[in-house]
């Protein structure tokens, strides 16, 4: 029994380590080796205004009356020729004043459907009206940097690029809680990995806050798709195109209002992750997709599927091994690992308690957010199995 438990324990431990730390080390080493061999991913080009193509800025929205003015001011301030920038809002069943507020703006197209069918359905519907060669998707509550569009378009000058992902940044201010600070810390690490993925071969998916595709590569998605941005970008990668990533084009948004609102988002992402693994099953074939499969499994599949199970199995496994292993030195080793895990979970519980009181400390909120993120994988699985809302998304309130 002891040997079986040990094999299971070390499998779980190595899996958790690889998923959250080891993969970052491996992909960093691969990028370093690629650079040493003189091979690099093509850099972005900044084109003069006369050479820029027409593009569509695509904004799918549901009840966004509070951000319309700020979003339009930001859009009009982007550094891109006005005669080459088409602005398209697709409103999905909003019952607030979003439509009325958008009527105040010229040179934009607004498509409204009174029935709410979800963001994926809105994208499918809106893309029928897009005629420009490039489409830039962004959220209504995301603020783009002035040069974002030119930087993104420059990366498409390489014919192997079918999708470009910008960087998602969380604006954190004094007094923000665990939901904002935890999300910000997560996205800093995620952006680091995305950059390495892109430099090695291709980013693994794009964030809906800011990404772009070639219009010709778009295919309608099932309306119950939960992670439209990820599915859309990965289906393009599946066709043999690369997803380029640039931190120089970024979208800034505020963090979730509180941890309960953040839980809505994490649960949906986790459910969408499992759904994506099922629908992108061919990408698991490393013999066919090579580097893309390696990146996809290492960066996404593991953390959305078996690694959370392995993480929470480590605690009881280390306790059992401390009790049943005959060798005193090994028994002490497993006991030490058990104690360290207990301390980690205690720190997470303290972080949870602090979050309820508006207290934030990295020593406590990072363990809490990490545990919170992994627990929501289980809630996501339950959500996916019982989802009756199709692709309609429940908005998380932002600060």
XYZ file of C-alpha atoms in Angstrom:
399
model
C 0.000 0.000 0.000
C 2.794 2.383 0.949
C 4.536 2.125 -2.419
C 1.278 2.761 -4.308
C 0.556 5.809 -2.169
C 4.090 7.088 -2.736
C 3.789 6.783 -6.510
C 0.452 8.591 -6.409
C 1.829 11.280 -4.090
C 4.882 12.007 -6.251
C 2.778 12.039 -9.393
C 0.474 14.637 -7.827
C 3.347 16.686 -6.446
C 5.250 16.794 -9.734
C 2.055 17.581 -11.637
C 1.212 20.530 -9.360
C 4.783 21.809 -9.477
C 4.965 21.563 -13.277
C 1.579 23.209 -13.841
C 2.185 26.280 -11.710
C 5.980 26.713 -11.689
C 7.800 24.077 -13.709
C 6.163 24.961 -17.006
C 7.258 28.585 -16.612
C 10.846 27.389 -16.117
C 10.676 25.016 -19.106
C 9.176 27.551 -21.542
C 11.654 30.209 -20.385
C 14.513 27.791 -21.113
C 13.069 26.944 -24.539
C 12.774 30.630 -25.468
C 16.342 31.233 -24.285
C 17.574 28.317 -26.397
C 15.633 29.559 -29.425
C 17.193 32.999 -29.072
C 20.675 31.471 -28.727
C 20.107 29.569 -31.961
C 19.262 32.848 -33.682
C 15.596 32.050 -34.255
C 12.949 34.526 -33.263
C 9.293 35.235 -33.819
C 8.783 38.158 -36.284
C 8.522 41.528 -34.545
C 5.640 43.913 -34.982
C 5.821 46.683 -37.569
C 4.389 50.168 -37.193
C 2.859 51.214 -40.504
C 2.345 54.750 -41.720
C -1.280 55.882 -41.920
C -1.481 55.463 -45.705
C -0.538 51.771 -45.443
C -2.921 50.892 -42.613
C -5.868 48.659 -43.546
C -9.495 49.257 -42.596
C -10.389 47.567 -39.333
C -13.504 47.048 -37.246
C -13.547 47.638 -33.501
C -16.109 45.090 -32.290
C -17.772 45.647 -28.890
C -20.314 43.096 -27.641
C -22.287 44.554 -24.745
C -25.000 43.790 -22.242
C -26.272 46.546 -19.897
C -23.221 48.812 -20.172
C -24.891 52.221 -19.683
C -22.402 53.203 -16.972
C -19.354 52.897 -19.224
C -20.610 54.082 -22.629
C -19.303 57.656 -22.301
C -15.863 56.573 -21.053
C -15.578 53.829 -23.678
C -16.504 56.126 -26.565
C -14.119 58.845 -25.370
C -11.348 56.255 -25.267
C -12.294 54.893 -28.708
C -12.337 58.312 -30.357
C -8.943 59.021 -28.810
C -7.226 55.968 -30.336
C -4.400 56.697 -32.758
C -5.862 55.249 -35.954
C -7.142 57.016 -39.081
C -10.807 57.784 -38.485
C -11.756 56.909 -42.068
C -10.263 53.441 -41.625
C -11.753 52.621 -38.229
C -15.247 51.136 -38.148
C -16.898 51.030 -34.730
C -19.473 48.300 -34.169
C -21.518 47.800 -31.000
C -23.558 44.594 -30.771
C -26.118 44.857 -27.979
C -27.386 41.578 -26.616
C -30.780 42.025 -24.960
C -29.862 45.042 -22.827
C -32.717 46.420 -20.759
C -30.963 49.565 -19.538
C -30.182 52.811 -21.401
C -27.153 51.555 -23.346
C -28.943 51.956 -26.694
C -30.158 55.471 -25.906
C -26.704 56.626 -24.846
C -25.073 55.262 -27.987
C -27.440 57.330 -30.155
C -25.434 60.400 -29.161
C -22.399 59.229 -31.167
C -21.823 59.585 -34.887
C -20.048 57.235 -37.279
C -20.784 54.074 -35.325
C -22.981 51.090 -36.099
C -25.194 49.668 -33.360
C -26.891 46.301 -33.728
C -29.543 45.555 -31.145
C -31.494 42.406 -30.465
C -34.094 42.611 -27.670
C -33.865 38.942 -26.694
C -30.803 37.945 -24.697
C -28.941 35.033 -26.287
C -25.429 35.476 -24.944
C -22.110 36.924 -26.029
C -21.223 34.155 -28.473
C -24.536 34.615 -30.288
C -23.875 38.366 -30.371
C -20.445 37.786 -31.942
C -21.866 35.393 -34.535
C -24.578 37.889 -35.426
C -22.294 40.905 -35.538
C -19.632 39.267 -37.679
C -22.137 39.014 -40.529
C -21.898 42.821 -40.829
C -18.086 43.009 -40.739
C -16.393 43.571 -44.112
C -12.933 44.777 -43.031
C -9.971 42.366 -43.294
C -9.142 42.691 -39.573
C -11.447 42.709 -36.549
C -10.414 43.922 -33.088
C -12.565 42.670 -30.212
C -12.677 44.466 -26.883
C -14.959 44.726 -23.876
C -17.114 47.763 -23.179
C -15.472 48.279 -19.777
C -11.894 47.996 -21.086
C -9.795 51.089 -21.777
C -7.196 50.710 -24.534
C -3.882 52.502 -24.786
C -3.665 55.082 -27.575
C -1.305 53.085 -29.844
C -3.025 49.709 -29.329
C -4.647 49.366 -32.754
C -1.556 50.297 -34.785
C 0.578 47.887 -32.756
C -1.895 45.037 -33.238
C -2.226 45.666 -36.977
C 1.560 45.689 -37.323
C 1.779 42.099 -36.118
C -0.564 40.948 -38.877
C 2.043 41.935 -41.447
C 3.426 38.444 -40.876
C 1.266 36.037 -42.879
C 1.604 33.233 -40.297
C -0.270 35.313 -37.696
C -4.010 34.713 -37.654
C -4.783 36.248 -34.262
C -3.163 38.891 -32.046
C -3.715 39.040 -28.304
C -3.153 42.236 -26.363
C -2.372 42.357 -22.663
C -5.011 42.481 -19.968
C -4.162 44.754 -17.032
C -6.070 45.172 -13.796
C -6.083 48.686 -12.351
C -5.407 48.394 -8.637
C -5.749 51.336 -6.288
C -5.277 51.875 -2.594
C -8.148 50.261 -0.743
C -8.911 47.628 -3.378
C -9.605 44.202 -1.943
C -8.415 40.653 -2.523
C -10.523 40.240 -5.675
C -8.655 43.071 -7.428
C -5.182 42.430 -6.050
C -5.411 38.673 -6.496
C -6.656 39.051 -10.062
C -3.897 41.572 -10.804
C -1.182 39.237 -9.469
C -2.628 36.354 -11.487
C -2.677 38.343 -14.728
C 0.898 39.557 -14.288
C 2.081 35.955 -14.149
C -0.305 34.944 -16.929
C 1.011 37.750 -19.159
C 4.569 36.589 -18.493
C 3.657 33.075 -19.677
C 1.734 34.384 -22.707
C 4.769 36.374 -23.787
C 7.008 33.298 -23.523
C 4.480 31.107 -25.376
C 4.303 33.628 -28.210
C 8.068 33.963 -28.476
C 8.498 30.197 -28.552
C 5.717 29.522 -31.062
C 2.199 30.814 -30.310
C 0.205 32.209 -27.424
C -2.424 29.788 -26.123
C -5.695 31.649 -26.497
C -6.586 35.323 -26.303
C -8.343 37.368 -23.622
C -11.618 39.003 -24.684
C -10.582 42.363 -23.263
C -8.418 42.930 -26.358
C -7.638 40.646 -29.289
C -7.882 40.689 -33.071
C -8.359 38.191 -35.882
C -8.312 38.021 -39.666
C -11.938 38.277 -40.782
C -11.523 35.433 -43.275
C -10.632 32.995 -40.467
C -13.804 33.513 -38.446
C -16.281 30.660 -38.203
C -19.540 30.866 -36.209
C -19.351 29.166 -32.817
C -22.041 27.182 -30.979
C -24.163 29.708 -29.069
C -23.643 27.926 -25.746
C -19.868 28.534 -25.943
C -18.721 29.902 -22.560
C -15.203 31.085 -23.452
C -15.823 32.691 -26.834
C -12.462 34.482 -26.916
C -10.490 31.338 -26.158
C -12.428 29.109 -28.537
C -12.312 31.637 -31.380
C -8.570 32.179 -31.083
C -7.675 28.516 -30.586
C -9.735 27.399 -33.563
C -7.628 29.790 -35.631
C -4.452 28.286 -34.144
C -5.835 24.840 -34.953
C -5.830 25.854 -38.632
C -2.076 26.359 -38.491
C -1.906 30.093 -37.751
C -0.064 31.601 -34.810
C -1.527 33.699 -32.012
C 0.872 36.589 -31.507
C 1.004 38.313 -28.127
C 2.042 41.891 -27.435
C 2.192 43.676 -24.076
C 2.499 46.992 -25.934
C -1.209 46.905 -26.817
C -3.179 46.618 -23.619
C -6.641 46.922 -22.112
C -7.116 48.200 -18.585
C -10.129 47.356 -16.451
C -10.988 47.451 -12.772
C -11.045 44.304 -10.673
C -14.200 42.599 -9.476
C -16.232 44.459 -6.867
C -15.659 41.741 -4.274
C -14.660 38.103 -4.002
C -18.263 36.952 -4.528
C -18.365 38.756 -7.890
C -14.947 37.348 -8.765
C -16.273 33.851 -7.968
C -18.920 34.255 -10.692
C -16.165 34.949 -13.204
C -13.850 32.176 -12.049
C -16.665 29.629 -12.031
C -17.607 30.504 -15.583
C -13.987 30.440 -16.777
C -13.480 27.028 -15.181
C -16.662 25.684 -16.790
C -15.618 27.175 -20.114
C -12.199 25.591 -19.741
C -13.639 22.098 -19.407
C -16.015 22.788 -22.288
C -13.097 23.985 -24.423
C -11.020 20.872 -23.664
C -13.900 18.715 -24.905
C -14.514 20.769 -28.039
C -10.825 21.165 -28.864
C -10.036 17.487 -28.271
C -8.034 17.144 -31.532
C -5.484 19.628 -30.158
C -4.456 17.022 -27.577
C -2.803 15.070 -30.402
C 0.819 16.171 -30.063
C 1.829 14.065 -33.083
C -0.364 16.261 -35.290
C -0.085 19.668 -33.627
C 3.389 19.399 -32.084
C 4.432 22.583 -30.297
C 0.866 23.906 -30.107
C -0.295 20.754 -28.298
C 2.606 20.987 -25.862
C 1.818 24.630 -25.054
C -1.927 24.017 -24.871
C -1.714 21.042 -22.507
C 0.971 22.608 -20.301
C -0.532 26.081 -20.034
C -4.276 25.371 -20.090
C -5.455 21.775 -20.027
C -3.660 20.728 -16.846
C -4.823 23.673 -14.730
C -8.404 23.329 -16.003
C -8.656 19.576 -15.456
C -6.559 17.207 -13.349
C -4.127 19.503 -11.503
C -6.710 20.917 -9.027
C -7.600 17.332 -8.088
C -3.911 16.544 -7.607
C -3.405 19.693 -5.521
C -6.088 18.860 -2.981
C -5.102 15.165 -2.918
C -1.615 16.041 -1.667
C -2.759 16.893 1.855
C -4.386 13.536 2.758
C -1.731 11.606 0.815
C 1.146 13.204 2.725
C -0.612 12.494 6.038
C -1.209 8.857 5.130
C 2.397 8.388 4.036
C 3.683 9.978 7.236
C 1.697 7.336 9.143
C 2.363 4.210 7.051
C 5.928 4.583 5.705
C 8.292 2.484 7.789
C 11.487 4.425 7.159
C 11.732 7.104 9.865
C 13.502 9.662 7.670
C 10.905 9.368 4.893
C 8.106 9.463 7.447
C 9.490 12.728 8.814
C 9.781 14.099 5.275
C 6.111 13.406 4.508
C 5.149 14.799 7.891
C 7.043 18.006 7.087
C 5.245 18.299 3.741
C 1.929 17.771 5.501
C 2.699 20.531 8.020
C 3.795 22.934 5.292
C 0.539 22.340 3.420
C -1.482 22.889 6.580
C 0.324 26.200 7.126
C -0.384 27.176 3.520
C -4.107 26.448 3.883
C -4.193 28.257 7.228
C -2.685 31.290 5.486
C -5.414 30.978 2.836
C -8.126 30.840 5.507
C -6.631 33.893 7.215
C -6.581 35.612 3.819
C -10.280 34.822 3.440
C -11.017 36.262 6.871
C -8.968 39.372 6.113
C -10.805 39.851 2.814
C -14.100 40.038 4.696
C -12.630 42.870 6.772
C -11.062 44.712 3.847
C -7.519 43.815 4.933
C -4.992 42.818 2.247
C -1.543 41.337 2.747
C 0.388 39.455 0.042
C 1.422 36.853 2.600
C -2.237 35.899 3.009
C -4.205 37.002 -0.082
C -1.964 35.196 -2.593
C -2.478 31.765 -0.910
C -6.182 32.562 -0.574
C -6.598 33.565 -4.211
C -4.645 30.496 -5.354
C -6.868 28.139 -3.342
C -9.973 30.094 -4.358
C -9.019 29.772 -8.034
C -8.571 26.005 -7.803
C -11.725 25.394 -5.774
C -13.702 27.147 -8.482
C -12.645 24.470 -10.966
C -14.967 22.112 -9.085
C -17.761 24.688 -9.067
C -17.114 25.189 -12.768
C -17.578 21.482 -13.467
C -20.859 21.552 -11.556
C -21.927 24.683 -13.450
C -21.144 23.084 -16.797
C -23.135 19.956 -15.950
C -26.135 21.988 -14.793
C -25.940 25.068 -17.020
C -29.337 26.025 -18.385
C -28.441 29.570 -19.413
C -26.659 28.614 -22.635
C -24.179 31.281 -23.629
C -25.796 34.130 -21.671
C -23.238 35.481 -19.260
C -23.845 36.745 -15.743
C -21.854 39.949 -15.452
C -19.470 40.334 -12.559
C -19.734 43.767 -11.016
C -16.513 45.763 -11.224
C -15.104 48.291 -8.799
